[in-house]
Each structure stands twice: as structure tokens, then as C-alpha cells.
C-alpha atoms as a PDB file:
ATOM      1  CA  MET A   1       6.798 142.051 151.250  1.00  0.00           C
ATOM      2  CA  ASP A   2       5.622 139.256 148.982  1.00  0.00           C
ATOM      3  CA  ASP A   3       3.492 136.286 150.058  1.00  0.00           C
ATOM      4  CA  LYS A   4       6.676 134.540 151.289  1.00  0.00           C
ATOM      5  CA  GLY A   5       7.651 137.448 153.544  1.00  0.00           C
ATOM      6  CA  ARG A   6      10.363 138.762 151.193  1.00  0.00           C
ATOM      7  CA  ILE A   7      10.795 142.464 150.511  1.00  0.00           C
ATOM      8  CA  ILE A   8       9.965 143.554 146.964  1.00  0.00           C
ATOM      9  CA  TYR A   9      12.348 146.147 145.495  1.00  0.00           C
ATOM     10  CA  GLN A  10      11.679 148.551 142.646  1.00  0.00           C
ATOM     11  CA  THR A  11      13.809 150.923 140.649  1.00  0.00           C
ATOM     12  CA  VAL A  12      13.394 152.811 137.384  1.00  0.00           C
ATOM     13  CA  TYR A  13      15.717 152.372 134.427  1.00  0.00           C
ATOM     14  CA  GLU A  14      15.712 155.169 131.839  1.00  0.00           C
ATOM     15  CA  SER A  15      15.931 153.437 128.452  1.00  0.00           C
ATOM     16  CA  PRO A  16      15.730 154.494 124.800  1.00  0.00           C
ATOM     17  CA  VAL A  17      12.135 153.153 124.798  1.00  0.00           C
ATOM     18  CA  GLY A  18      11.064 154.973 127.957  1.00  0.00           C
ATOM     19  CA  ALA A  19      11.263 154.533 131.718  1.00  0.00           C
ATOM     20  CA  LEU A  20      11.234 150.837 132.644  1.00  0.00           C
ATOM     21  CA  THR A  21      10.210 149.811 136.157  1.00  0.00           C
ATOM     22  CA  LEU A  22      12.261 146.893 137.476  1.00  0.00           C
ATOM     23  CA  THR A  23      10.775 144.788 140.284  1.00  0.00           C
ATOM     24  CA  ALA A  24      12.715 142.122 142.178  1.00  0.00           C
ATOM     25  CA  SER A  25      12.967 140.074 145.321  1.00  0.00           C
ATOM     26  CA  GLU A  26      16.385 139.884 147.031  1.00  0.00           C
ATOM     27  CA  ASP A  27      17.582 137.245 144.573  1.00  0.00           C
ATOM     28  CA  ALA A  28      15.507 137.337 141.367  1.00  0.00           C
ATOM     29  CA  LEU A  29      13.933 139.738 138.899  1.00  0.00           C
ATOM     30  CA  THR A  30      10.141 139.382 138.962  1.00  0.00           C
ATOM     31  CA  ALA A  31       9.011 142.097 136.523  1.00  0.00           C
ATOM     32  CA  LEU A  32      10.123 144.655 133.964  1.00  0.00           C
ATOM     33  CA  SER A  33       7.272 147.048 133.212  1.00  0.00           C
ATOM     34  CA  PHE A  34       6.848 149.558 130.394  1.00  0.00           C
ATOM     35  CA  PRO A  35       5.469 153.109 130.775  1.00  0.00           C
ATOM     36  CA  GLN A  36       2.268 152.061 128.968  1.00  0.00           C
ATOM     37  CA  GLU A  37       1.580 148.480 130.015  1.00  0.00           C
ATOM     38  CA  ARG A  38      -0.871 146.489 127.950  1.00  0.00           C
ATOM     39  CA  TYR A  39      -2.038 144.655 131.078  1.00  0.00           C
ATOM     40  CA  PRO A  40      -1.556 147.159 133.935  1.00  0.00           C
ATOM     41  CA  GLU A  41      -3.537 144.874 136.229  1.00  0.00           C
ATOM     42  CA  ASP A  42      -0.652 142.363 136.037  1.00  0.00           C
ATOM     43  CA  VAL A  43       1.767 144.998 137.334  1.00  0.00           C
ATOM     44  CA  GLU A  44      -0.706 146.071 140.018  1.00  0.00           C
ATOM     45  CA  ARG A  45      -1.125 142.444 141.126  1.00  0.00           C
ATOM     46  CA  LEU A  46       2.649 142.130 141.618  1.00  0.00           C
ATOM     47  CA  THR A  47       2.742 144.971 144.130  1.00  0.00           C
ATOM     48  CA  LYS A  48      -0.787 145.099 145.595  1.00  0.00           C
ATOM     49  CA  GLU A  49      -0.794 144.670 149.358  1.00  0.00           C
ATOM     50  CA  ARG A  50       2.971 144.147 149.328  1.00  0.00           C
ATOM     51  CA  GLU A  51       5.617 146.257 150.937  1.00  0.00           C
ATOM     52  CA  VAL A  52       7.608 147.745 148.074  1.00  0.00           C
ATOM     53  CA  CYS A  53      11.008 149.224 148.833  1.00  0.00           C
ATOM     54  CA  ILE A  54      12.413 151.874 146.508  1.00  0.00           C
ATOM     55  CA  PRO A  55      16.073 151.796 147.560  1.00  0.00           C
ATOM     56  CA  ALA A  56      18.534 154.654 147.525  1.00  0.00           C
ATOM     57  CA  ALA A  57      21.029 154.497 144.642  1.00  0.00           C
ATOM     58  CA  ASP A  58      23.762 153.036 146.863  1.00  0.00           C
ATOM     59  CA  LYS A  59      21.402 150.415 148.370  1.00  0.00           C
ATOM     60  CA  ILE A  60      20.055 148.827 145.166  1.00  0.00           C
ATOM     61  CA  PRO A  61      20.108 145.010 145.498  1.00  0.00           C
ATOM     62  CA  LEU A  62      22.588 143.070 143.364  1.00  0.00           C
ATOM     63  CA  ILE A  63      19.883 141.594 141.080  1.00  0.00           C
ATOM     64  CA  LEU A  64      18.651 145.087 140.147  1.00  0.00           C
ATOM     65  CA  ARG A  65      22.232 146.306 139.555  1.00  0.00           C
ATOM     66  CA  GLU A  66      22.821 143.246 137.337  1.00  0.00           C
ATOM     67  CA  THR A  67      19.584 143.943 135.479  1.00  0.00           C
ATOM     68  CA  ARG A  68      20.616 147.557 134.878  1.00  0.00           C
ATOM     69  CA  GLU A  69      23.987 146.328 133.524  1.00  0.00           C
ATOM     70  CA  TRP A  70      22.183 143.792 131.313  1.00  0.00           C
ATOM     71  CA  LEU A  71      19.936 146.546 129.935  1.00  0.00           C
ATOM     72  CA  ASP A  72      22.954 148.820 129.316  1.00  0.00           C
ATOM     73  CA  ILE A  73      24.549 146.014 127.273  1.00  0.00           C
ATOM     74  CA  TYR A  74      21.279 145.203 125.493  1.00  0.00           C
ATOM     75  CA  PHE A  75      20.624 148.813 124.491  1.00  0.00           C
ATOM     76  CA  SER A  76      24.214 149.111 123.235  1.00  0.00           C
ATOM     77  CA  GLY A  77      23.294 146.499 120.618  1.00  0.00           C
ATOM     78  CA  LYS A  78      24.369 143.246 122.240  1.00  0.00           C
ATOM     79  CA  GLY A  79      22.465 140.458 123.928  1.00  0.00           C
ATOM     80  CA  ARG A  80      23.099 137.973 126.709  1.00  0.00           C
ATOM     81  CA  THR A  81      21.126 135.888 129.169  1.00  0.00           C
ATOM     82  CA  LEU A  82      20.288 137.269 132.586  1.00  0.00           C
ATOM     83  CA  PRO A  83      20.195 134.635 135.321  1.00  0.00           C
ATOM     84  CA  ARG A  84      17.803 134.446 138.252  1.00  0.00           C
ATOM     85  CA  LEU A  85      14.482 135.357 136.692  1.00  0.00           C
ATOM     86  CA  ALA A  86      11.358 134.580 138.686  1.00  0.00           C
ATOM     87  CA  PRO A  87       8.292 135.570 136.665  1.00  0.00           C
ATOM     88  CA  GLU A  88       4.995 134.828 138.370  1.00  0.00           C
ATOM     89  CA  GLY A  89       2.408 132.933 136.349  1.00  0.00           C
ATOM     90  CA  SER A  90       0.736 129.610 135.663  1.00  0.00           C
ATOM     91  CA  GLU A  91       2.782 126.570 134.698  1.00  0.00           C
ATOM     92  CA  PHE A  92       1.571 126.991 131.103  1.00  0.00           C
ATOM     93  CA  ARG A  93       2.691 130.615 130.967  1.00  0.00           C
ATOM     94  CA  LYS A  94       6.055 129.715 132.483  1.00  0.00           C
ATOM     95  CA  MET A  95       6.487 127.025 129.824  1.00  0.00           C
ATOM     96  CA  VAL A  96       5.814 129.582 127.076  1.00  0.00           C
ATOM     97  CA  TRP A  97       8.216 132.079 128.670  1.00  0.00           C
ATOM     98  CA  GLU A  98      10.917 129.381 128.784  1.00  0.00           C
ATOM     99  CA  GLU A  99      10.460 128.980 125.033  1.00  0.00           C
ATOM    100  CA  LEU A 100      10.833 132.747 124.580  1.00  0.00           C
ATOM    101  CA  LEU A 101      14.178 132.638 126.369  1.00  0.00           C
ATOM    102  CA  LYS A 102      15.446 130.282 123.646  1.00  0.00           C
ATOM    103  CA  ILE A 103      14.936 132.876 120.872  1.00  0.00           C
ATOM    104  CA  PRO A 104      18.394 134.220 119.983  1.00  0.00           C
ATOM    105  CA  TYR A 105      19.177 137.926 119.903  1.00  0.00           C
ATOM    106  CA  GLY A 106      18.313 139.343 116.474  1.00  0.00           C
ATOM    107  CA  CYS A 107      15.941 136.489 115.567  1.00  0.00           C
ATOM    108  CA  ILE A 108      12.165 136.176 115.453  1.00  0.00           C
ATOM    109  CA  ILE A 109       9.665 133.349 115.798  1.00  0.00           C
ATOM    110  CA  THR A 110       5.909 133.109 115.217  1.00  0.00           C
ATOM    111  CA  TYR A 111       3.208 132.327 117.727  1.00  0.00           C
ATOM    112  CA  GLY A 112       2.472 129.179 115.732  1.00  0.00           C
ATOM    113  CA  GLN A 113       6.069 127.989 116.039  1.00  0.00           C
ATOM    114  CA  ILE A 114       5.993 128.488 119.801  1.00  0.00           C
ATOM    115  CA  ALA A 115       2.662 126.633 119.950  1.00  0.00           C
ATOM    116  CA  LYS A 116       4.306 123.672 118.187  1.00  0.00           C
ATOM    117  CA  GLN A 117       7.260 123.728 120.606  1.00  0.00           C
ATOM    118  CA  VAL A 118       4.937 123.816 123.632  1.00  0.00           C
ATOM    119  CA  ALA A 119       2.781 121.004 122.179  1.00  0.00           C
ATOM    120  CA  ASP A 120       5.922 118.907 121.694  1.00  0.00           C
ATOM    121  CA  ARG A 121       7.005 119.529 125.298  1.00  0.00           C
ATOM    122  CA  LYS A 122       3.558 118.595 126.586  1.00  0.00           C
ATOM    123  CA  GLY A 123       3.414 115.502 124.365  1.00  0.00           C
ATOM    124  CA  ILE A 124       0.244 116.588 122.582  1.00  0.00           C
ATOM    125  CA  LEU A 125      -0.509 116.958 118.883  1.00  0.00           C
ATOM    126  CA  ARG A 126      -1.528 120.622 118.803  1.00  0.00           C
ATOM    127  CA  MET A 127      -1.512 123.746 120.907  1.00  0.00           C
ATOM    128  CA  SER A 128      -3.501 126.880 120.201  1.00  0.00           C
ATOM    129  CA  ALA A 129      -1.371 129.752 118.905  1.00  0.00           C
ATOM    130  CA  GLN A 130      -3.978 132.040 120.470  1.00  0.00           C
ATOM    131  CA  ALA A 131      -3.374 130.479 123.914  1.00  0.00           C
ATOM    132  CA  VAL A 132       0.350 130.964 123.395  1.00  0.00           C
ATOM    133  CA  GLY A 133      -0.328 134.583 122.390  1.00  0.00           C
ATOM    134  CA  GLY A 134      -2.137 135.137 125.680  1.00  0.00           C
ATOM    135  CA  ALA A 135       0.845 133.795 127.621  1.00  0.00           C
ATOM    136  CA  VAL A 136       3.288 135.867 125.557  1.00  0.00           C
ATOM    137  CA  GLY A 137       1.144 138.958 126.134  1.00  0.00           C
ATOM    138  CA  HIS A 138       1.218 138.476 129.914  1.00  0.00           C
ATOM    139  CA  ASN A 139       5.016 138.133 130.090  1.00  0.00           C
ATOM    140  CA  PRO A 140       5.964 140.133 133.200  1.00  0.00           C
ATOM    141  CA  ILE A 141       9.651 140.564 132.267  1.00  0.00           C
ATOM    142  CA  GLY A 142       9.593 142.212 128.861  1.00  0.00           C
ATOM    143  CA  ILE A 143      12.787 142.629 126.814  1.00  0.00           C
ATOM    144  CA  ILE A 144      14.745 140.158 128.992  1.00  0.00           C
ATOM    145  CA  ILE A 145      12.192 137.421 128.315  1.00  0.00           C
ATOM    146  CA  PRO A 146      12.085 138.522 124.670  1.00  0.00           C
ATOM    147  CA  CYS A 147       8.394 138.561 123.787  1.00  0.00           C
ATOM    148  CA  HIS A 148       9.160 141.357 121.295  1.00  0.00           C
ATOM    149  CA  ARG A 149      10.801 138.682 119.098  1.00  0.00           C
ATOM    150  CA  VAL A 150       7.449 136.962 118.505  1.00  0.00           C
ATOM    151  CA  VAL A 151       5.524 137.971 115.387  1.00  0.00           C
ATOM    152  CA  GLY A 152       2.374 136.862 113.658  1.00  0.00           C
ATOM    153  CA  THR A 153       2.321 134.779 110.511  1.00  0.00           C
ATOM    154  CA  GLY A 154       3.590 136.685 107.493  1.00  0.00           C
ATOM    155  CA  GLY A 155       5.463 139.303 109.511  1.00  0.00           C
ATOM    156  CA  ASN A 156       2.519 140.849 111.366  1.00  0.00           C
ATOM    157  CA  LEU A 157       3.921 142.840 114.302  1.00  0.00           C
ATOM    158  CA  THR A 158       0.912 141.968 116.399  1.00  0.00           C
ATOM    159  CA  GLY A 159       0.724 142.668 120.096  1.00  0.00           C
ATOM    160  CA  PHE A 160       3.314 143.861 122.578  1.00  0.00           C
ATOM    161  CA  GLY A 161       2.858 144.954 126.183  1.00  0.00           C
ATOM    162  CA  GLY A 162       5.081 147.999 125.766  1.00  0.00           C
ATOM    163  CA  GLY A 163       3.334 149.189 122.590  1.00  0.00           C
ATOM    164  CA  ILE A 164       3.874 148.380 118.942  1.00  0.00           C
ATOM    165  CA  ARG A 165       6.339 151.252 118.364  1.00  0.00           C
ATOM    166  CA  THR A 166       8.487 149.957 121.232  1.00  0.00           C
ATOM    167  CA  LYS A 167       8.432 146.467 119.696  1.00  0.00           C
ATOM    168  CA  GLU A 168       9.495 147.957 116.377  1.00  0.00           C
ATOM    169  CA  ALA A 169      12.329 149.924 118.059  1.00  0.00           C
ATOM    170  CA  LEU A 170      13.603 146.816 119.871  1.00  0.00           C
ATOM    171  CA  LEU A 171      13.629 144.740 116.684  1.00  0.00           C
ATOM    172  CA  LYS A 172      15.486 147.534 114.849  1.00  0.00           C
ATOM    173  CA  LEU A 173      17.999 147.711 117.704  1.00  0.00           C
ATOM    174  CA  GLU A 174      18.612 143.975 117.238  1.00  0.00           C
ATOM    175  CA  GLY A 175      19.343 144.549 113.541  1.00  0.00           C
ATOM    176  CA  MET A 176      16.121 143.173 112.055  1.00  0.00           C
ATOM    177  CA  ASP A 177      15.233 144.147 108.483  1.00  0.00           C
ATOM    178  CA  MET A 178      11.937 145.901 109.179  1.00  0.00           C
ATOM    179  CA  GLY A 179      10.910 145.738 105.519  1.00  0.00           C
ATOM    180  CA  ARG A 180       9.676 142.190 106.075  1.00  0.00           C
ATOM    181  CA  PHE A 181       7.217 143.207 108.829  1.00  0.00           C
ATOM    182  CA  TYR A 182       4.028 145.211 108.878  1.00  0.00           C
ATOM    183  CA  ILE A 183       1.879 146.877 111.488  1.00  0.00           C
ATOM    184  CA  PRO A 184      -1.780 145.890 111.215  1.00  0.00           C
ATOM    185  CA  LYS A 185      -4.344 148.643 110.716  1.00  0.00           C
ATOM    186  CA  LYS A 186      -6.628 147.161 113.391  1.00  0.00           C
ATOM    187  CA  GLY A 187      -6.172 144.795 116.293  1.00  0.00           C
ATOM    188  CA  THR A 188      -4.346 144.264 119.543  1.00  0.00           C
ATOM    189  CA  ALA A 189      -1.004 145.602 118.331  1.00  0.00           C
ATOM    190  CA  LEU A 190      -2.054 149.207 118.448  1.00  0.00           C
END
């Protein structure tokens, strides 16, 4: 159970980029985790000291069935919005994740552009792209909150919780011309 006494459900979705662990309350998706999480402590925090129910196939809650359907559609090369997301994080992180949800399928944006959008929302002149990068990196609902659509200036495929090759595969799936991007030789992307 979570801190509000709700049962936390988990199921695994076998995807073209590996087994994805889906975590939800009765009514909202709270996490989508990759096989090799960049911040495994975030995933651990979501389930630590909580009763986690791994339901039988015929007992999977509606939100997890809807998420599986969404992922089936996504991996078939289409995109749509999934309702009822409930990522856990600070107000700042939630603000950044809301901006990520505005990035259309098959499009990319830079960390700097998101920083400008967040600064505008907060009514301030500037926001650190690095701070935004930290929030993007701690996105608990990868793919659905499309952090893979965020790139560094000049096409740098920097950072992704599911690994840089997974980010590359997701962008290819969405029809991106990968010739305009590069993978850095050093850094957080690897």
C-alpha cells in the first residue's frame, strides 16, 4: 500500500526495448521503469515499505490494461495521450514533466527550450537547463511522459533513464532522421 493506504499494482510489459515494469495505484499510472534504470533508487523509493500486488492476468486493474494498450499502439508506430498519470515528484519536477507531455509524437525539443518554457510559466527571466535536465532524468513514467524526445543543443542524444540505445530506438520508431543526432563519447548518456 502507498502512504494513502492504496494498493500499488505492478505488471511487466514485454516491449521492443526490453521488459518495462508498470506501477500503478487503482486509478493512475505512477511509474514505467526500464530494465536498466539510470536512477534505480527512484524505482526502489516507489515500492519500498509498500505492499505491492502483482495481479494475475485476469485481475490486472483497468489503468494497467489501458497502459498496455497504449504501449501496443505506441510500439506500432502511433502516439496518443494516456490519461490519469500520477508521477511522484516535487512541484518543479511535475512542472517539467507537464512540459514534456506537450512534445508531439515524432518531435524533439532541447533542454534549453524546456528551461525557457518553465521560466515563462514561473514568471522568471531564466531557468537552468541543467536543473531541467535533472527533472527530465528523474521522470518516473518514461516513454509515456516522453523524456526521450529531449535532446541536447546541436543534436546531442544526452541522457536517458532507459539507456542511450533505447532512446535512439524510440526516436527511430517515431520516424526521426537519426542523421541529425549524435551520441557523445563521454558523459551521462552512456
